[in-house]
Tab-separated table of C-alpha atoms in Angstrom:
chain	number	residue	atom	x	y	z
U	1370	UNK	CA	-11.453	50.277	15.666
U	1371	UNK	CA	-13.861	49.974	12.655
U	1372	UNK	CA	-14.270	47.779	9.788
U	1373	UNK	CA	-13.054	49.328	6.500
U	1374	UNK	CA	-14.023	48.241	3.001
U	1375	UNK	CA	-11.647	49.702	0.351
U	1376	UNK	CA	-12.591	49.380	-3.253
U	1377	UNK	CA	-9.234	49.012	-4.959
U	1378	UNK	CA	-10.387	48.690	-8.605
U	1379	UNK	CA	-13.394	48.009	-10.952
U	1380	UNK	CA	-12.678	46.389	-14.340
U	1381	UNK	CA	-15.102	45.269	-16.927
U	1382	UNK	CA	-14.125	41.610	-16.855
U	1383	UNK	CA	-16.074	38.423	-17.264
U	1384	UNK	CA	-15.225	35.735	-14.761
U	1385	UNK	CA	-15.340	32.204	-13.614
U	1386	UNK	CA	-16.910	31.284	-10.303
U	1387	UNK	CA	-15.094	28.830	-8.082
U	1388	UNK	CA	-17.106	25.767	-7.608
U	1389	UNK	CA	-19.107	26.117	-10.801
U	1390	UNK	CA	-18.535	25.334	-14.423
U	1391	UNK	CA	-16.988	28.084	-16.372
U	1392	UNK	CA	-18.656	27.456	-19.555
U	1393	UNK	CA	-21.322	25.035	-20.619
U	1394	UNK	CA	-19.740	24.030	-23.858
U	1395	UNK	CA	-17.391	21.162	-22.365
U	1396	UNK	CA	-18.956	18.001	-21.985
U	1397	UNK	CA	-17.509	14.552	-21.046
U	1398	UNK	CA	-18.991	10.993	-20.629
U	1399	UNK	CA	-17.113	10.690	-17.334
U	1400	UNK	CA	-19.380	10.611	-14.168
U	1401	UNK	CA	-17.289	13.498	-12.617
U	1402	UNK	CA	-14.800	15.939	-13.915
U	1403	UNK	CA	-12.994	18.919	-12.415
U	1404	UNK	CA	-10.604	21.401	-13.819
U	1405	UNK	CA	-8.851	24.120	-11.764
U	1406	UNK	CA	-6.301	26.920	-12.460
U	1407	UNK	CA	-3.654	26.642	-9.744
U	1408	UNK	CA	-2.665	30.279	-9.694
U	1409	UNK	CA	-6.053	31.806	-9.208
U	1410	UNK	CA	-7.720	28.638	-7.471
U	1411	UNK	CA	-10.761	29.026	-9.592
U	1412	UNK	CA	-12.786	26.223	-11.129
U	1413	UNK	CA	-12.952	25.924	-15.085
U	1414	UNK	CA	-15.017	22.841	-15.241
U	1415	UNK	CA	-17.010	21.178	-12.559
U	1416	UNK	CA	-19.204	18.235	-13.257
U	1417	UNK	CA	-20.373	16.575	-10.083
U	1418	UNK	CA	-17.092	17.564	-8.501
U	1419	UNK	CA	-18.332	17.174	-4.977
U	1420	UNK	CA	-19.907	13.656	-5.317
U	1421	UNK	CA	-17.718	11.147	-3.259
U	1422	UNK	CA	-16.772	8.293	-5.543
U	1423	UNK	CA	-14.382	5.308	-5.499
U	1424	UNK	CA	-11.054	6.798	-6.415
U	1425	UNK	CA	-9.347	3.347	-7.363
U	1426	UNK	CA	-5.671	4.003	-7.553
U	1427	UNK	CA	-5.905	7.752	-7.533
U	1428	UNK	CA	-6.135	7.098	-3.787
U	1429	UNK	CA	-2.414	6.240	-3.942
U	1430	UNK	CA	-1.800	9.985	-4.161
U	1431	UNK	CA	-2.613	10.167	-0.486
U	1432	UNK	CA	-0.424	7.182	0.287
U	1433	UNK	CA	2.393	9.040	-1.432
U	1434	UNK	CA	1.741	12.270	0.346
U	1435	UNK	CA	2.218	10.548	3.635
U	1436	UNK	CA	5.488	8.950	2.322
U	1437	UNK	CA	6.842	12.187	1.114
U	1438	UNK	CA	6.089	13.811	4.427
U	1439	UNK	CA	7.843	11.106	6.241
U	1440	UNK	CA	10.875	11.434	3.777
U	1441	UNK	CA	11.002	15.182	4.528
U	1442	UNK	CA	10.767	14.687	8.281
U	1443	UNK	CA	13.499	11.931	8.317
U	1444	UNK	CA	11.037	9.180	9.338
U	1445	UNK	CA	11.962	7.549	6.108
U	1446	UNK	CA	15.029	7.487	3.916
U	1447	UNK	CA	15.176	6.798	0.160
U	1448	UNK	CA	17.810	4.151	0.547
U	1449	UNK	CA	15.993	2.398	3.428
U	1450	UNK	CA	15.109	-1.205	2.850
U	1451	UNK	CA	11.558	-2.362	3.916
U	1452	UNK	CA	10.481	-5.937	4.456
U	1453	UNK	CA	7.645	-7.493	2.275
U	1454	UNK	CA	4.972	-9.227	4.342
U	1455	UNK	CA	2.619	-11.915	3.204
U	1456	UNK	CA	-0.090	-9.223	2.809
U	1457	UNK	CA	2.190	-7.596	-0.150
U	1458	UNK	CA	3.141	-11.118	-1.585
U	1459	UNK	CA	2.220	-11.403	-5.257
U	1460	UNK	CA	0.546	-14.655	-4.425
U	1461	UNK	CA	-2.017	-12.931	-2.223
U	1462	UNK	CA	-5.333	-13.359	-4.251
U	1463	UNK	CA	-6.003	-9.678	-4.098
U	1464	UNK	CA	-3.173	-8.906	-6.414
U	1465	UNK	CA	-4.172	-11.348	-9.068
U	1466	UNK	CA	-5.896	-8.781	-11.232
U	1467	UNK	CA	-4.284	-5.693	-9.605
U	1468	UNK	CA	-1.431	-3.411	-10.442
U	1469	UNK	CA	1.573	-4.342	-8.628
U	1470	UNK	CA	5.455	-4.289	-8.689
U	1471	UNK	CA	5.199	-8.052	-7.988
U	1472	UNK	CA	6.870	-8.663	-4.681
U	1473	UNK	CA	7.641	-11.808	-2.795
U	1474	UNK	CA	7.068	-12.356	0.993
U	1475	UNK	CA	10.563	-12.065	2.762
U	1476	UNK	CA	12.438	-9.850	0.208
U	1477	UNK	CA	13.219	-6.240	0.903
U	1478	UNK	CA	12.482	-3.278	-1.277
U	1479	UNK	CA	14.116	0.149	-0.906
U	1480	UNK	CA	11.783	3.182	-0.370
U	1481	UNK	CA	12.946	4.687	-3.605
U	1482	UNK	CA	11.777	1.669	-5.566
U	1483	UNK	CA	8.559	1.619	-3.706
U	1484	UNK	CA	7.868	5.290	-4.429
U	1485	UNK	CA	8.728	4.625	-8.071
U	1486	UNK	CA	6.588	1.552	-8.099
U	1487	UNK	CA	3.617	3.493	-6.790
U	1488	UNK	CA	4.057	6.242	-9.243
U	1489	UNK	CA	4.818	4.508	-12.442
U	1490	UNK	CA	3.495	0.814	-11.926
U	1491	UNK	CA	0.681	1.927	-9.422
U	1492	UNK	CA	1.946	-0.941	-7.195
U	1493	UNK	CA	-0.594	-1.663	-4.574
U	1494	UNK	CA	1.824	-4.125	-3.023
U	1495	UNK	CA	4.267	-1.198	-2.529
U	1496	UNK	CA	1.414	0.603	-0.774
U	1497	UNK	CA	1.045	-2.180	1.686
U	1498	UNK	CA	4.825	-2.352	2.279
U	1499	UNK	CA	4.973	1.511	3.131
U	1500	UNK	CA	1.763	1.299	5.085
U	1501	UNK	CA	3.145	-1.494	7.369
U	1502	UNK	CA	6.335	0.386	7.852
U	1503	UNK	CA	4.842	3.753	8.895
U	1504	UNK	CA	1.692	2.649	10.762
U	1505	UNK	CA	2.097	-1.121	11.492
U	1506	UNK	CA	-0.713	-2.230	9.349
U	1507	UNK	CA	-3.207	-0.803	6.784
U	1508	UNK	CA	-6.032	-0.031	9.105
U	1509	UNK	CA	-3.801	2.322	11.193
U	1510	UNK	CA	-2.361	3.792	7.930
U	1511	UNK	CA	-5.810	4.552	6.674
U	1512	UNK	CA	-6.568	6.409	9.905
U	1513	UNK	CA	-3.388	8.321	9.276
U	1514	UNK	CA	-4.503	9.077	5.707
U	1515	UNK	CA	-7.889	10.279	7.174
U	1516	UNK	CA	-6.286	12.654	9.589
U	1517	UNK	CA	-3.840	13.944	6.834
U	1518	UNK	CA	-6.674	14.624	4.473
U	1519	UNK	CA	-8.435	16.682	7.096
U	1520	UNK	CA	-5.096	18.640	7.718
U	1521	UNK	CA	-5.033	19.455	4.016
U	1522	UNK	CA	-8.706	20.684	4.077
U	1523	UNK	CA	-10.278	17.590	2.518
U	1524	UNK	CA	-13.504	17.349	4.285
U	1525	UNK	CA	-15.321	14.658	2.459
U	1526	UNK	CA	-12.692	12.099	1.525
U	1527	UNK	CA	-12.590	8.740	3.441
U	1528	UNK	CA	-10.082	5.913	3.323
U	1529	UNK	CA	-10.184	2.119	3.968
U	1530	UNK	CA	-6.925	0.966	2.674
U	1531	UNK	CA	-3.565	2.444	1.224
U	1532	UNK	CA	-3.869	0.952	-2.376
U	1533	UNK	CA	-7.358	1.928	-3.645
U	1534	UNK	CA	-8.661	-1.584	-4.312
U	1535	UNK	CA	-12.552	-1.483	-3.655
U	1536	UNK	CA	-13.413	-0.763	-0.071
U	1537	UNK	CA	-16.769	0.975	1.077
U	1538	UNK	CA	-14.551	3.461	2.974
U	1539	UNK	CA	-12.581	4.463	-0.171
U	1540	UNK	CA	-14.425	7.563	-1.261
U	1541	UNK	CA	-13.007	10.891	-2.671
U	1542	UNK	CA	-14.496	13.818	-4.591
U	1543	UNK	CA	-12.868	15.205	-7.820
U	1544	UNK	CA	-12.443	18.574	-6.265
U	1545	UNK	CA	-10.538	17.027	-3.245
U	1546	UNK	CA	-8.350	14.960	-5.544
U	1547	UNK	CA	-7.368	18.164	-7.209
U	1548	UNK	CA	-6.845	19.752	-4.011
U	1549	UNK	CA	-4.538	16.933	-3.027
U	1550	UNK	CA	-2.653	17.135	-6.079
U	1551	UNK	CA	-2.023	20.801	-5.672
U	1552	UNK	CA	-0.870	20.125	-2.066
U	1553	UNK	CA	1.660	17.606	-3.257
U	1554	UNK	CA	3.095	19.983	-6.049
U	1555	UNK	CA	3.381	22.832	-3.522
U	1556	UNK	CA	4.569	20.986	-0.451
U	1557	UNK	CA	6.891	18.564	-2.096
U	1558	UNK	CA	8.720	20.255	-5.051
U	1559	UNK	CA	11.684	17.933	-4.427
U	1560	UNK	CA	9.538	14.888	-5.178
U	1561	UNK	CA	6.933	16.090	-7.630
U	1562	UNK	CA	9.215	15.672	-10.750
U	1563	UNK	CA	9.019	12.001	-10.048
U	1564	UNK	CA	5.551	11.859	-11.418
U	1565	UNK	CA	6.891	12.728	-14.850
U	1566	UNK	CA	8.760	9.325	-15.027
U	1567	UNK	CA	7.725	7.477	-18.113
U	1568	UNK	CA	9.350	4.146	-17.517
U	1569	UNK	CA	10.616	2.165	-14.320
U	1570	UNK	CA	12.187	-1.219	-14.297
U	1571	UNK	CA	12.280	-2.847	-10.737
U	1572	UNK	CA	14.557	-5.696	-11.570
U	1573	UNK	CA	14.841	-7.083	-8.130
U	1574	UNK	CA	12.494	-10.033	-8.321
U	1575	UNK	CA	12.671	-13.185	-6.031
U	1576	UNK	CA	10.562	-15.362	-8.181
U	1577	UNK	CA	10.748	-16.281	-11.861
U	1578	UNK	CA	7.009	-15.516	-12.384
U	1579	UNK	CA	7.492	-11.935	-11.181
U	1580	UNK	CA	10.739	-11.527	-13.194
U	1581	UNK	CA	8.644	-12.378	-16.460
U	1582	UNK	CA	5.923	-9.933	-15.140
U	1583	UNK	CA	8.484	-7.218	-14.805
U	1584	UNK	CA	9.753	-7.441	-18.300
U	1585	UNK	CA	6.353	-6.307	-19.527
U	1586	UNK	CA	5.336	-4.035	-16.941
U	1587	UNK	CA	7.675	-1.009	-16.989
U	1588	UNK	CA	5.646	1.786	-18.656
U	1589	UNK	CA	3.738	4.540	-16.727
U	1590	UNK	CA	-0.007	4.064	-16.788
U	1591	UNK	CA	-0.362	7.671	-17.292
U	1592	UNK	CA	-0.405	7.830	-20.985
U	1593	UNK	CA	-0.937	11.553	-20.952
U	1594	UNK	CA	2.741	11.930	-20.531
U	1595	UNK	CA	3.282	10.519	-23.935
U	1596	UNK	CA	0.764	12.573	-25.903
U	1597	UNK	CA	0.556	16.047	-24.278
U	1598	UNK	CA	3.503	18.538	-24.048
U	1599	UNK	CA	3.550	20.140	-20.730
U	1600	UNK	CA	1.936	17.132	-18.870
U	1601	UNK	CA	4.013	16.205	-15.918
U	1602	UNK	CA	1.915	13.898	-13.648
U	1603	UNK	CA	0.032	12.634	-11.755
U	1604	UNK	CA	-1.879	9.332	-11.282
U	1605	UNK	CA	-4.452	7.080	-12.984
U	1606	UNK	CA	-6.755	4.540	-11.623
U	1607	UNK	CA	-9.154	1.677	-12.805
U	1608	UNK	CA	-11.422	-0.800	-11.395
U	1609	UNK	CA	-14.293	-2.803	-13.198
U	1610	UNK	CA	-16.945	-1.267	-11.098
U	1611	UNK	CA	-15.699	2.396	-11.073
U	1612	UNK	CA	-14.264	2.792	-14.412
U	1613	UNK	CA	-11.340	4.689	-15.333
U	1614	UNK	CA	-9.998	7.816	-13.539
U	1615	UNK	CA	-6.997	10.151	-13.725
U	1616	UNK	CA	-5.509	13.197	-11.770
U	1617	UNK	CA	-3.468	14.997	-14.231
U	1618	UNK	CA	-1.362	18.279	-13.835
U	1619	UNK	CA	0.145	20.199	-16.869
U	1620	UNK	CA	1.970	23.438	-17.148
U	1621	UNK	CA	1.968	25.422	-20.522
U	1622	UNK	CA	3.321	28.998	-20.958
U	1623	UNK	CA	3.949	29.135	-17.071
U	1624	UNK	CA	0.303	28.382	-16.382
U	1625	UNK	CA	-0.564	25.243	-14.372
U	1626	UNK	CA	-3.860	23.414	-14.586
U	1627	UNK	CA	-5.003	20.507	-12.563
U	1628	UNK	CA	-7.737	18.127	-14.188
U	1629	UNK	CA	-9.515	15.221	-12.501
U	1630	UNK	CA	-11.690	12.715	-14.414
U	1631	UNK	CA	-13.437	9.746	-12.532
U	1632	UNK	CA	-16.079	7.100	-13.701
U	1633	UNK	CA	-15.067	7.075	-17.287
U	1634	UNK	CA	-16.190	4.068	-19.275
U	1635	UNK	CA	-13.371	3.471	-21.630
U	1636	UNK	CA	-11.394	0.673	-23.310
U	1637	UNK	CA	-8.062	1.508	-22.036
U	1638	UNK	CA	-5.721	4.018	-20.314
U	1639	UNK	CA	-5.057	5.540	-23.783
U	1640	UNK	CA	-8.720	6.437	-24.122
U	1641	UNK	CA	-8.505	7.983	-20.590
U	1642	UNK	CA	-5.425	10.045	-21.629
U	1643	UNK	CA	-7.210	11.326	-24.732
U	1644	UNK	CA	-10.149	12.364	-22.711
U	1645	UNK	CA	-7.897	14.186	-20.113
U	1646	UNK	CA	-6.136	15.847	-22.851
U	1647	UNK	CA	-9.373	17.316	-24.284
U	1648	UNK	CA	-10.290	18.623	-20.683
U	1649	UNK	CA	-6.861	20.314	-20.237
U	1650	UNK	CA	-6.716	21.768	-23.717
U	1651	UNK	CA	-10.204	23.136	-23.359
U	1652	UNK	CA	-9.015	25.094	-20.194
U	1653	UNK	CA	-5.835	26.448	-21.926
U	1654	UNK	CA	-7.941	27.394	-25.229
U	1655	UNK	CA	-10.927	29.086	-23.461
U	1656	UNK	CA	-9.571	30.769	-20.421
U	1657	UNK	CA	-6.804	33.019	-19.299
U	1658	UNK	CA	-5.681	34.657	-16.046
U	1659	UNK	CA	-5.774	38.235	-15.120
U	1660	UNK	CA	-3.187	38.962	-12.372
U	1661	UNK	CA	-3.997	41.895	-10.029
U	1662	UNK	CA	-1.261	41.748	-7.371
U	1663	UNK	CA	2.065	39.866	-6.833
U	1664	UNK	CA	3.695	39.269	-3.545
U	1665	UNK	CA	5.209	42.438	-2.277
U	1666	UNK	CA	2.807	44.839	-4.380
U	1667	UNK	CA	1.294	47.625	-2.178
U	1668	UNK	CA	-2.469	46.867	-2.134
U	1669	UNK	CA	-3.438	49.450	0.443
U	1670	UNK	CA	-2.024	51.540	3.306
U	1671	UNK	CA	-3.590	50.866	6.709
U	1672	UNK	CA	-3.432	53.404	9.437
U	1673	UNK	CA	-1.731	52.165	12.521
U	1674	UNK	CA	-2.474	52.971	16.223
U	1675	UNK	CA	0.509	53.347	18.826
U	1676	UNK	CA	2.909	52.590	15.861
U	1677	UNK	CA	6.214	53.985	14.999
U	1678	UNK	CA	4.985	54.653	11.571
U	1679	UNK	CA	1.476	56.129	10.729
U	1680	UNK	CA	0.590	53.413	8.242
U	1681	UNK	CA	1.496	49.813	7.424
U	1682	UNK	CA	1.539	48.518	3.727
U	1683	UNK	CA	-0.651	45.619	3.140
U	1684	UNK	CA	0.331	43.060	0.362
U	1685	UNK	CA	-0.541	39.569	-0.591
U	1686	UNK	CA	1.623	36.412	0.103
U	1687	UNK	CA	0.774	34.828	-3.212
U	1688	UNK	CA	-0.261	35.998	-6.707
U	1689	UNK	CA	-3.738	37.248	-6.658
U	1690	UNK	CA	-5.477	36.440	-9.978
U	1691	UNK	CA	-8.790	35.795	-11.425
U	1692	UNK	CA	-9.367	33.215	-14.287
U	1693	UNK	CA	-11.279	34.724	-17.174
U	1694	UNK	CA	-13.022	33.472	-20.312
U	1695	UNK	CA	-10.934	34.471	-23.257
U	1696	UNK	CA	-12.398	37.101	-25.319
U	1697	UNK	CA	-13.635	39.049	-22.336
U	1698	UNK	CA	-12.475	42.629	-21.771
U	1699	UNK	CA	-9.378	42.444	-19.624
U	1700	UNK	CA	-8.360	46.111	-19.350
U	1701	UNK	CA	-6.177	47.124	-16.466
U	1702	UNK	CA	-7.703	47.925	-13.097
U	1703	UNK	CA	-9.239	51.538	-13.093
U	1704	UNK	CA	-10.105	53.790	-10.036
U	1705	UNK	CA	-7.325	52.677	-7.847
U	1706	UNK	CA	-7.463	54.061	-4.536
U	1707	UNK	CA	-11.144	54.879	-4.485
U	1708	UNK	CA	-12.256	54.120	-1.074
U	1709	UNK	CA	-15.598	53.419	0.601
U	1710	UNK	CA	-16.102	52.591	4.387
U	1711	UNK	CA	-19.065	50.692	5.400
U	1712	UNK	CA	-20.416	50.435	1.854
U	1713	UNK	CA	-19.965	48.609	-1.318
U	1714	UNK	CA	-19.790	51.334	-3.865
U	1715	UNK	CA	-21.576	51.186	-7.402
U	1716	UNK	CA	-19.596	49.019	-9.743
U	1717	UNK	CA	-21.600	48.038	-12.984
U	1718	UNK	CA	-23.172	44.670	-12.796
U	1719	UNK	CA	-20.627	42.922	-15.163
U	1720	UNK	CA	-17.579	44.300	-13.291
U	1721	UNK	CA	-15.194	42.447	-11.047
U	1722	UNK	CA	-14.287	44.660	-8.088
U	1723	UNK	CA	-11.057	44.233	-6.162
U	1724	UNK	CA	-11.853	45.075	-2.581
U	1725	UNK	CA	-9.602	45.244	0.692
U	1726	UNK	CA	-11.288	44.504	3.908
U	1727	UNK	CA	-9.600	45.131	7.169
U	1728	UNK	CA	-9.881	46.629	10.634
U	1729	UNK	CA	-8.712	50.174	10.993
U	1730	UNK	CA	-6.532	51.283	12.731
U	1731	UNK	CA	-4.193	48.245	12.897
U	1732	UNK	CA	-2.678	47.885	16.312
U	1733	UNK	CA	1.139	47.970	16.705
U	1734	UNK	CA	3.394	46.036	17.112
U	1735	UNK	CA	2.907	44.684	13.672
U	1736	UNK	CA	5.365	41.896	12.253
U	1737	UNK	CA	5.999	41.452	8.556
U	1738	UNK	CA	3.494	38.637	7.462
U	1739	UNK	CA	0.958	39.441	10.068
U	1740	UNK	CA	-2.528	38.978	8.570
U	1741	UNK	CA	-4.381	42.452	8.440
U	1742	UNK	CA	-7.441	41.510	6.432
U	1743	UNK	CA	-8.366	40.087	3.177
U	1744	UNK	CA	-8.439	41.049	-0.482
U	1745	UNK	CA	-11.515	40.031	-2.434
U	1746	UNK	CA	-12.681	39.770	-6.067
U	1747	UNK	CA	-16.406	40.197	-6.102
U	1748	UNK	CA	-19.133	40.342	-8.832
U	1749	UNK	CA	-22.787	41.200	-8.108
U	1750	UNK	CA	-22.096	40.738	-4.349
U	1751	UNK	CA	-20.686	37.233	-4.887
U	1752	UNK	CA	-16.988	36.312	-4.065
U	1753	UNK	CA	-15.089	34.874	-6.938
U	1754	UNK	CA	-11.640	34.942	-5.374
U	1755	UNK	CA	-10.118	35.885	-1.869
U	1756	UNK	CA	-6.834	35.899	-0.227
U	1757	UNK	CA	-5.279	37.187	3.019
U	1758	UNK	CA	-3.901	40.796	3.282
U	1759	UNK	CA	-0.497	40.627	5.100
U	1760	UNK	CA	1.874	43.315	6.461
U	1761	UNK	CA	4.663	44.130	3.960
U	1762	UNK	CA	6.930	45.493	6.759
U	1763	UNK	CA	7.400	45.512	10.542
U	1764	UNK	CA	5.821	48.526	12.453
U	1765	UNK	CA	7.249	48.826	16.050
U	1766	UNK	CA	5.223	49.987	19.135
U	1767	UNK	CA	5.906	53.619	20.592
U	1768	UNK	CA	6.756	54.011	24.163
U	1769	UNK	CA	4.261	54.767	26.952
U	1770	UNK	CA	4.550	58.658	26.867
U	1771	UNK	CA	4.031	58.574	23.155
U	1772	UNK	CA	0.800	56.296	23.528
U	1773	UNK	CA	-0.558	58.697	26.090
U	1774	UNK	CA	0.086	61.623	23.871
U	1775	UNK	CA	-1.867	59.929	20.985
U	1776	UNK	CA	-4.846	59.230	23.460
U	1777	UNK	CA	-4.861	62.971	24.487
U	1778	UNK	CA	-4.898	64.081	20.727
U	1779	UNK	CA	-7.775	61.815	20.173
U	1780	UNK	CA	-9.839	63.023	23.248
U	1781	UNK	CA	-9.382	66.687	22.309
U	1782	UNK	CA	-9.789	66.191	18.325
U	1783	UNK	CA	-6.161	67.041	17.811
U	1784	UNK	CA	-4.525	65.979	14.427
């Protein structure tokens, strides 16, 4: 078995490198900003995107991720009623200036109302209610959040509570907030549309003070929903010390971008929304995607050893695309099928090369979906996008006599 590098195509394309700003023109007064194309996974803007910062209420996205997982597994049900403890009571001093649904000790709240309260009203008290239900307390729930973050691939985020109020352990990077947002969109399509809700009225208050509070607190803090077509989520945050922050997702013309801003000194959530709108519009106006392969497309034929077929078709499980600066040359791939084993070929320095890397021959039996290698977009020896190559079909294994005959042919140089 040997390593094979197969140059699929060379195209005269400019590119955006994942993890680095796409262009220098965009600037923001926010301490950190990140903008990523969901289809390609490539960064368009990255300003201090890997600096751990207090996420304020954006941290509630992790709380919601765990709640959505519990709903999907049956651990929770939307109509289930959860008790409100003293920790979530509106008279607890920590809620005096914090965003909340305004709950009273001893009352019960449905999981549905807790979820909507978290999304629309940024209810920290609702976060405490679900944390106590799912883990017995906030400390144990924070540990569960930490473990979940690592499962998703968030290696730098840490958690001290379920609601995002200041805690030295509440730290997240803008890049990992975007990663979490994309995970929620992908893993929970049945719940993600809830993030587009503009207004939520709780209406089940046990105190007159909270009833008055509820009359004036019904509008989503995410003001981007009201000013940008295509915006459909996700979460804002604000503390006096950390400033304003937002994780936002929008889909225009079938293309989804996720933006993150943190540490913005602003006067209001309206100012925050305008800054996020600038970031997202910058991405749509200045970049576009070049799709190279869709799921099921034949990328390369790989020889098979001991197989009932001589080759197996390698494809991709998800669309393989590269995000480009608008105005760059985006001609169709040329030179398809040009192969080079053990070398890198000679593409011009401004070209993106699409390369298939795999071991050959592949050893039967092979199941559809088995990983066979990887497909890589590369420029000047630097990887800008990568995805697994998988088997498009099943290839069974031949019987013992046929395998022996293949060995004989190899020994004697027979074709």
